mmCIF file of C-alpha atoms in Angstrom:
data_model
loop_
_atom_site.group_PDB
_atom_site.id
_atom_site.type_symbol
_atom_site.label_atom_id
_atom_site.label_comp_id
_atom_site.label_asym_id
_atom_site.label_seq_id
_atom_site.Cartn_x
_atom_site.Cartn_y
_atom_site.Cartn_z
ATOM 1 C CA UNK A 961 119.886 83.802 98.566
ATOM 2 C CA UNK A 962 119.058 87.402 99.481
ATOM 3 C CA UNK A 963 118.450 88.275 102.924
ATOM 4 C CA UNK A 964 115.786 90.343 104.216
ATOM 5 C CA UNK A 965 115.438 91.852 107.872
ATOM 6 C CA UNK A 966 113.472 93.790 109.481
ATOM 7 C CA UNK A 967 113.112 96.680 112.410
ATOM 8 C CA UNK A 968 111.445 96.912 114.529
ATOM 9 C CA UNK A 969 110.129 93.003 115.556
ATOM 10 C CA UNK A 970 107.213 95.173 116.966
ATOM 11 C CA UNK A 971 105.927 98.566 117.984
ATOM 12 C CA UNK A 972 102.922 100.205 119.524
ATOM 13 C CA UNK A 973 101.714 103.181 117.950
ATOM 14 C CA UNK A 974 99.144 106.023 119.451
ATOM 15 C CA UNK A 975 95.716 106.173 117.181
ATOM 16 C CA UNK A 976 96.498 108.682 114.893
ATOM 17 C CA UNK A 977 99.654 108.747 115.282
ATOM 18 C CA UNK A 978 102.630 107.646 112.635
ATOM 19 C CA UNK A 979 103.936 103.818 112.440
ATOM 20 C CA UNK A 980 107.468 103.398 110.524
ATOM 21 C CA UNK A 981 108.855 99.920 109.928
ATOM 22 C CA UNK A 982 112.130 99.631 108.493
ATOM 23 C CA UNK A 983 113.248 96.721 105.686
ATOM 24 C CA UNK A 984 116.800 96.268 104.407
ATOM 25 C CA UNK A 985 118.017 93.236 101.717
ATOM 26 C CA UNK A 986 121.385 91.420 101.740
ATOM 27 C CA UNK A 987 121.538 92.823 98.698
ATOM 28 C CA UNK A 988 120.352 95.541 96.316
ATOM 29 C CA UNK A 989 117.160 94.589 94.677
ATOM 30 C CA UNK A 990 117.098 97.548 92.192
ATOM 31 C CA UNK A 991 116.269 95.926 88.642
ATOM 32 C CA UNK A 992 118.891 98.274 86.320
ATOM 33 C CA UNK A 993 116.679 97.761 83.226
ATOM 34 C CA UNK A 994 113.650 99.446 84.243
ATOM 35 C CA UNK A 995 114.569 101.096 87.653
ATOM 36 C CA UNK A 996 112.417 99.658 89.988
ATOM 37 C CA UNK A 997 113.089 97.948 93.071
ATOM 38 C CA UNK A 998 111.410 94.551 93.344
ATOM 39 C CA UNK A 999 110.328 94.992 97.013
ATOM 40 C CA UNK A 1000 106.580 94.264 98.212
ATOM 41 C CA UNK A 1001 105.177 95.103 101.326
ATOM 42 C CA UNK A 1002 102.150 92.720 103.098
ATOM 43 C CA UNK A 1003 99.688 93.068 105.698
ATOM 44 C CA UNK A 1004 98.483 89.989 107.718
ATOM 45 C CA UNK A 1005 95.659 89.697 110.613
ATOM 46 C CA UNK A 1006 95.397 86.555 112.649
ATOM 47 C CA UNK A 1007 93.589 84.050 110.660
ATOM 48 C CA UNK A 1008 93.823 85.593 107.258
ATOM 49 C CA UNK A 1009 96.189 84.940 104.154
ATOM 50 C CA UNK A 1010 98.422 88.261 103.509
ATOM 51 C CA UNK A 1011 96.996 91.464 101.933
ATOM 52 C CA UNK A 1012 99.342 93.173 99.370
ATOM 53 C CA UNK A 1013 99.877 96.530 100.307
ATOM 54 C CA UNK A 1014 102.913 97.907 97.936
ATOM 55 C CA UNK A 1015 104.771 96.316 95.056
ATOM 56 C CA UNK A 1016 107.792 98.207 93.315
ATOM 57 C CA UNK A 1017 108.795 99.711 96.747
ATOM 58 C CA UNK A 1018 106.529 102.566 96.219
ATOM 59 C CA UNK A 1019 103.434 101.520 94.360
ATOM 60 C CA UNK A 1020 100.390 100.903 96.593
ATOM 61 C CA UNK A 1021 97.886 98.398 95.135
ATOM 62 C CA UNK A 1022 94.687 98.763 94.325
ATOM 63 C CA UNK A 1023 92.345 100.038 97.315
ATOM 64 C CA UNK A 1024 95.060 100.260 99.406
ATOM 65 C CA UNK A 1025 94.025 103.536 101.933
ATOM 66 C CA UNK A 1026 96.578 106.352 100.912
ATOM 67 C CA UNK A 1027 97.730 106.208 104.807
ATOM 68 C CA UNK A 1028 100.362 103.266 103.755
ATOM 69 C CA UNK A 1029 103.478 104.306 102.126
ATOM 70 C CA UNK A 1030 106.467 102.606 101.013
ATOM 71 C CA UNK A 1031 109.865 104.237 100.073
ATOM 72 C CA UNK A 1032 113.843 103.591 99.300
ATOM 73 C CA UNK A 1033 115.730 101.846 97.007
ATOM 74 C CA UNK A 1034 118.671 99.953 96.762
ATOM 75 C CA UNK A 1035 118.870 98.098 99.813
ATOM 76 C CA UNK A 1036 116.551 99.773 102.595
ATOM 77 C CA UNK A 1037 112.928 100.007 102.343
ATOM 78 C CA UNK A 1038 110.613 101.686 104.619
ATOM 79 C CA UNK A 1039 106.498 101.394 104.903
ATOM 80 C CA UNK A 1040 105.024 104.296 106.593
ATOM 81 C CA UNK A 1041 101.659 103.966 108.033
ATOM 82 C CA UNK A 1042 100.667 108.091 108.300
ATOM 83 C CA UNK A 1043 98.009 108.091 111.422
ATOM 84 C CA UNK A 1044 97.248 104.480 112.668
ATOM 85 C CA UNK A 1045 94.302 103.129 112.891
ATOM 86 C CA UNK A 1046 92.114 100.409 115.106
ATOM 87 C CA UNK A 1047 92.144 98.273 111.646
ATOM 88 C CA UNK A 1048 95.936 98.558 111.031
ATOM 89 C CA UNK A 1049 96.897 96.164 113.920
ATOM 90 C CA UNK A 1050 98.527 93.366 111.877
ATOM 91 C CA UNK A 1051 101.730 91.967 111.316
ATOM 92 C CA UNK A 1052 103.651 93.411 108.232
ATOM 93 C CA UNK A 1053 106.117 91.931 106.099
ATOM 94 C CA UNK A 1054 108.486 93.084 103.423
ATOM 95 C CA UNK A 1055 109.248 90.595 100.467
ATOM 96 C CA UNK A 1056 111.903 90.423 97.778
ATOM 97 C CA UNK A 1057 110.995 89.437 93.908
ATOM 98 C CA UNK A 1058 114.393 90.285 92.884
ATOM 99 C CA UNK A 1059 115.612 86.648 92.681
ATOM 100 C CA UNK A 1060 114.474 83.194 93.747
ATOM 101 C CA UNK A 1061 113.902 82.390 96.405
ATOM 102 C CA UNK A 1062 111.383 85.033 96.962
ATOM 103 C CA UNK A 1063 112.275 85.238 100.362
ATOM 104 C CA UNK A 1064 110.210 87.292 103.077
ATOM 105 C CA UNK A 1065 111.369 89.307 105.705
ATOM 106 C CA UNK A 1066 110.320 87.866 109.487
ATOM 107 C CA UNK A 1067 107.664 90.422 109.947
ATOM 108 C CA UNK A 1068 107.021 93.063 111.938
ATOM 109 C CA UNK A 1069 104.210 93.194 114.693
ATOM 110 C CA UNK A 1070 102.085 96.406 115.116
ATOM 111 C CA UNK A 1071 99.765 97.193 117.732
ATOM 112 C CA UNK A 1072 98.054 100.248 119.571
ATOM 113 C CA UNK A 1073 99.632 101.459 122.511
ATOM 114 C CA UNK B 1 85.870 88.607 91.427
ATOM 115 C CA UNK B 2 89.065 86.767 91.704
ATOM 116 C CA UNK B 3 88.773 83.592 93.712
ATOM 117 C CA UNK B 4 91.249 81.483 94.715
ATOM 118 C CA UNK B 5 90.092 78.383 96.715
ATOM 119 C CA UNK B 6 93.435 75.702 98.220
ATOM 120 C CA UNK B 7 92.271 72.366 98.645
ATOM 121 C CA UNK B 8 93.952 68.907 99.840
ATOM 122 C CA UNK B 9 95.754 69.696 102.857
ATOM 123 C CA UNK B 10 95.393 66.972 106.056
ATOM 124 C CA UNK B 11 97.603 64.990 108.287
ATOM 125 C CA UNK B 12 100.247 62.917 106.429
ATOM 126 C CA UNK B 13 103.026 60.787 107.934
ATOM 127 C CA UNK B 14 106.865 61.838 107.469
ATOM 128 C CA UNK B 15 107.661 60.395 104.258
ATOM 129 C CA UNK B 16 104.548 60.808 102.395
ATOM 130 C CA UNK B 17 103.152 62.598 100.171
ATOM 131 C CA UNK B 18 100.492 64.974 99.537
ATOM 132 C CA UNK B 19 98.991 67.035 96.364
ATOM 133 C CA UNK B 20 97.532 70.352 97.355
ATOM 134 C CA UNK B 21 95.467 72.023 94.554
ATOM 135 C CA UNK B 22 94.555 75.414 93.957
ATOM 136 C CA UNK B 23 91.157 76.466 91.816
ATOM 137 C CA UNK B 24 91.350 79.724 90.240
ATOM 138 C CA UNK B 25 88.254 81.669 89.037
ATOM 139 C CA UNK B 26 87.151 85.238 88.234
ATOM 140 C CA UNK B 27 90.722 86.360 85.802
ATOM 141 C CA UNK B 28 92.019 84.487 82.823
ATOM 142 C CA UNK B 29 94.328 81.777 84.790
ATOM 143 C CA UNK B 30 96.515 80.639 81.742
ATOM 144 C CA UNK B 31 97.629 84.680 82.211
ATOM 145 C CA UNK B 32 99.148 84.353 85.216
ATOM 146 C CA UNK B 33 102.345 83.645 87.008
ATOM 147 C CA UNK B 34 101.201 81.636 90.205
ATOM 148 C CA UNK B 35 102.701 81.305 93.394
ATOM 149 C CA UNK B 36 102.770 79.348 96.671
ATOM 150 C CA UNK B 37 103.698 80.221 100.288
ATOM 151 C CA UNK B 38 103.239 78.303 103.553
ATOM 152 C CA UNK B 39 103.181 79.704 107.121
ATOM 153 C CA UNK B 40 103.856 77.605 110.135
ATOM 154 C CA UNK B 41 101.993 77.344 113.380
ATOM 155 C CA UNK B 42 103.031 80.711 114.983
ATOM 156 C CA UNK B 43 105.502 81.536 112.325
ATOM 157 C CA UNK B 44 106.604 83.755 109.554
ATOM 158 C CA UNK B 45 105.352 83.855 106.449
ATOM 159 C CA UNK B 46 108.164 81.101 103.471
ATOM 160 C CA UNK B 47 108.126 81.251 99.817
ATOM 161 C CA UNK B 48 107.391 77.981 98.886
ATOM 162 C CA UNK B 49 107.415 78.142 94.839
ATOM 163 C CA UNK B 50 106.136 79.937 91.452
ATOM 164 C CA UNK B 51 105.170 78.935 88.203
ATOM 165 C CA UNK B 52 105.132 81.504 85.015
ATOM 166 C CA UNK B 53 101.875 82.341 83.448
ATOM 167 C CA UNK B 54 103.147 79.172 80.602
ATOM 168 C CA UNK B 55 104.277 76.636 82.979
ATOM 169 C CA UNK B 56 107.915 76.674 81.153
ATOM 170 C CA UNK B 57 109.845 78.472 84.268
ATOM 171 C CA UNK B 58 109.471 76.834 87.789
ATOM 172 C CA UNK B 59 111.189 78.203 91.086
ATOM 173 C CA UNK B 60 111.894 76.627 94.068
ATOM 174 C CA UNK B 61 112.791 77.569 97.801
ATOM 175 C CA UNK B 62 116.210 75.610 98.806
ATOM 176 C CA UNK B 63 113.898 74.206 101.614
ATOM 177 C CA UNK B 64 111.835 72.222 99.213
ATOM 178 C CA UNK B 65 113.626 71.874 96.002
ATOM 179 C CA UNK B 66 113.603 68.489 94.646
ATOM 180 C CA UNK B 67 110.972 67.382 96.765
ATOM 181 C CA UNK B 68 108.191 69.928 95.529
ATOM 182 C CA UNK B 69 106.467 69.581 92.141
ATOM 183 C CA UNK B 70 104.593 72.226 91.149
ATOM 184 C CA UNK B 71 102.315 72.589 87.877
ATOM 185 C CA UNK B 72 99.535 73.755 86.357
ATOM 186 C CA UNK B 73 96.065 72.677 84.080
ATOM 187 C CA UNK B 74 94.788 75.731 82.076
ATOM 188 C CA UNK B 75 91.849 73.515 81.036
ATOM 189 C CA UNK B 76 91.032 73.388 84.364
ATOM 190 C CA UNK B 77 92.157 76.617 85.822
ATOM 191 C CA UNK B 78 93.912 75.209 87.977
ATOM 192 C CA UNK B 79 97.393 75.189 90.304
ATOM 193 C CA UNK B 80 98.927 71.602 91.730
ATOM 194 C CA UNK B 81 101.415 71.147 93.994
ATOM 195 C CA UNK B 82 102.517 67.858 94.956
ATOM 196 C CA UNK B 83 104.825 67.642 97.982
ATOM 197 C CA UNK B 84 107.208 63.983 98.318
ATOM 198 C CA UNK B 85 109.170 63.030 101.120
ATOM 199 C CA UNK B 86 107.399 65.536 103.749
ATOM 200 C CA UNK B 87 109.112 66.349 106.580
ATOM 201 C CA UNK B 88 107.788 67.883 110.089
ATOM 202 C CA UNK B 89 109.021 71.490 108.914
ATOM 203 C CA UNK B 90 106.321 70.864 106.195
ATOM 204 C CA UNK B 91 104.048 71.588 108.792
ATOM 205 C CA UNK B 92 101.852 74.883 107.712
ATOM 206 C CA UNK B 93 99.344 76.475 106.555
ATOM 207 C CA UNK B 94 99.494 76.972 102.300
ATOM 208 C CA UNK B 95 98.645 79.430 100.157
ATOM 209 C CA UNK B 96 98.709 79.830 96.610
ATOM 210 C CA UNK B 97 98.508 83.577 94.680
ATOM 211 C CA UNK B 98 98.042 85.372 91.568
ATOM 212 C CA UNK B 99 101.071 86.835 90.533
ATOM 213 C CA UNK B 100 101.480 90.568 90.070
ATOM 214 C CA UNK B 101 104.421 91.543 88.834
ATOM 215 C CA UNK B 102 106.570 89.208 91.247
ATOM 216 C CA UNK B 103 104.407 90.062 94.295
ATOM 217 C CA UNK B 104 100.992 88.201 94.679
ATOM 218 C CA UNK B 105 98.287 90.225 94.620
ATOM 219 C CA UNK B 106 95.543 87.507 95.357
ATOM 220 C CA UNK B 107 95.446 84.946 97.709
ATOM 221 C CA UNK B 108 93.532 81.870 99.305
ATOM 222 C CA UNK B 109 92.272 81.471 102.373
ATOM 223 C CA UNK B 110 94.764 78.383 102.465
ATOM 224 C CA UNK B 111 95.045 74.808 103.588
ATOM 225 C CA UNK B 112 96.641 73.193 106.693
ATOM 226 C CA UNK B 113 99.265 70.218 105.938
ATOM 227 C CA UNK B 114 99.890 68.298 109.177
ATOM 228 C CA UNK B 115 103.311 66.063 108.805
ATOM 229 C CA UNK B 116 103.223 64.083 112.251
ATOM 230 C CA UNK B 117 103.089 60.168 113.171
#
């Protein structure tokens, strides 16, 4: 089964200011035949089911604000959240489609400092 | 819109068993790769299983393979998943999603399965 972890477990970010969570697979989940990396990126709030945010490492779905990012390839994986905001408080989680299991990293908590 | 509404969850002994559904409305289900995950009390978010948009591919997680069953009614638009044998890890809150390309796009709001004496 592939792996995923993550870094940091949590972090407190400034309003405004930039939010970087790391994401690295056992293994390399770059899909040769069409060169994408089958990496997804999720937003949860207490309460709520998880919000896609990125598929393909770098494609941000539908009505996604253009403040989330995602980058890398391979085996590391970053989400970039540009200037922070009240709403963004959430835990975030990366997720590999590469093989089954589809296995989730354990998340990563952000909050405002 | 895309709706996605889990039903079927509740308390269950250890042993038992327990069908969750999923209704699907607002996209053209028999189109669609489906997908469950559960989250525990507190806990992380598990890949449970997903079906292909046909029904002829089914994947597992280690954690419930052979004990899971999942499948799906086209006539009916809708996603089953009947858990055997639950255990006290079964214990979470389940979700099923529309598949988009491998990631799930769309989700429920979920149910809550409860595996305790």
């Amino acid at each position: 089964d592939i792996v995923m972890t993550q870094s940091p477990d949590s972090l407190a970010v400034s309003l405004g200011e930039r939010a970087t969570i790391n994401c690295k697979s056992s293994q390399s989940i770059l899909y040769s035949s069409n060169n994408k990396n089958d990496l997804a990126w999720y937003q949860q709030k207490p309460g709520q089911p998880p919000k896609l945010l990125i598929y393909w490492a770098s494609t941000r779905e539908s009505g996604v604000p253009d403040r989330f990012s995602g980058s890398g390839s391979g085996t590391d994986f970053t989400l970039t959240i540009s200037s922070l905001q009240a709403e963004d408080v959430a835990v975030y989680y990366c997720q590999q489609y590469y093989n089954d299991p589809f296995t989730f990293g354990p998340g990563t908590k952000v909050d405002i400092k | 819109q895309v709706q996605l509404v889990e039903s079927g969850g509740g308390v269950v002994q250890p042993g038992r068993s327990l069908r969750l559904s999923c209704a699907a409305s607002g996209f053209t289900f028999s189109s669609y790769a489906m997908h469950w995950v559960r989250q525990a009390p507190g806990k992380g978010l598990e890949w449970v299983a997903v079906i292909s948009y046909d029904g002829s591919n089914k994947y597992y997680a280690d954690s419930v393979k052979g004990r899971f069953i999942l499948s799906r009614d086209d006539s009916k638009n809708t996603l089953s998943l009947q858990m055997n044998s639950l255990r006290s890890e079964d214990t979470a809150v389940y979700y099923c999603g529309r598949d988009l390309s491998g990631a799930g796009n769309y989700w429920g709001q979920g149910t809550l399965v409860t595996v305790s004496s």
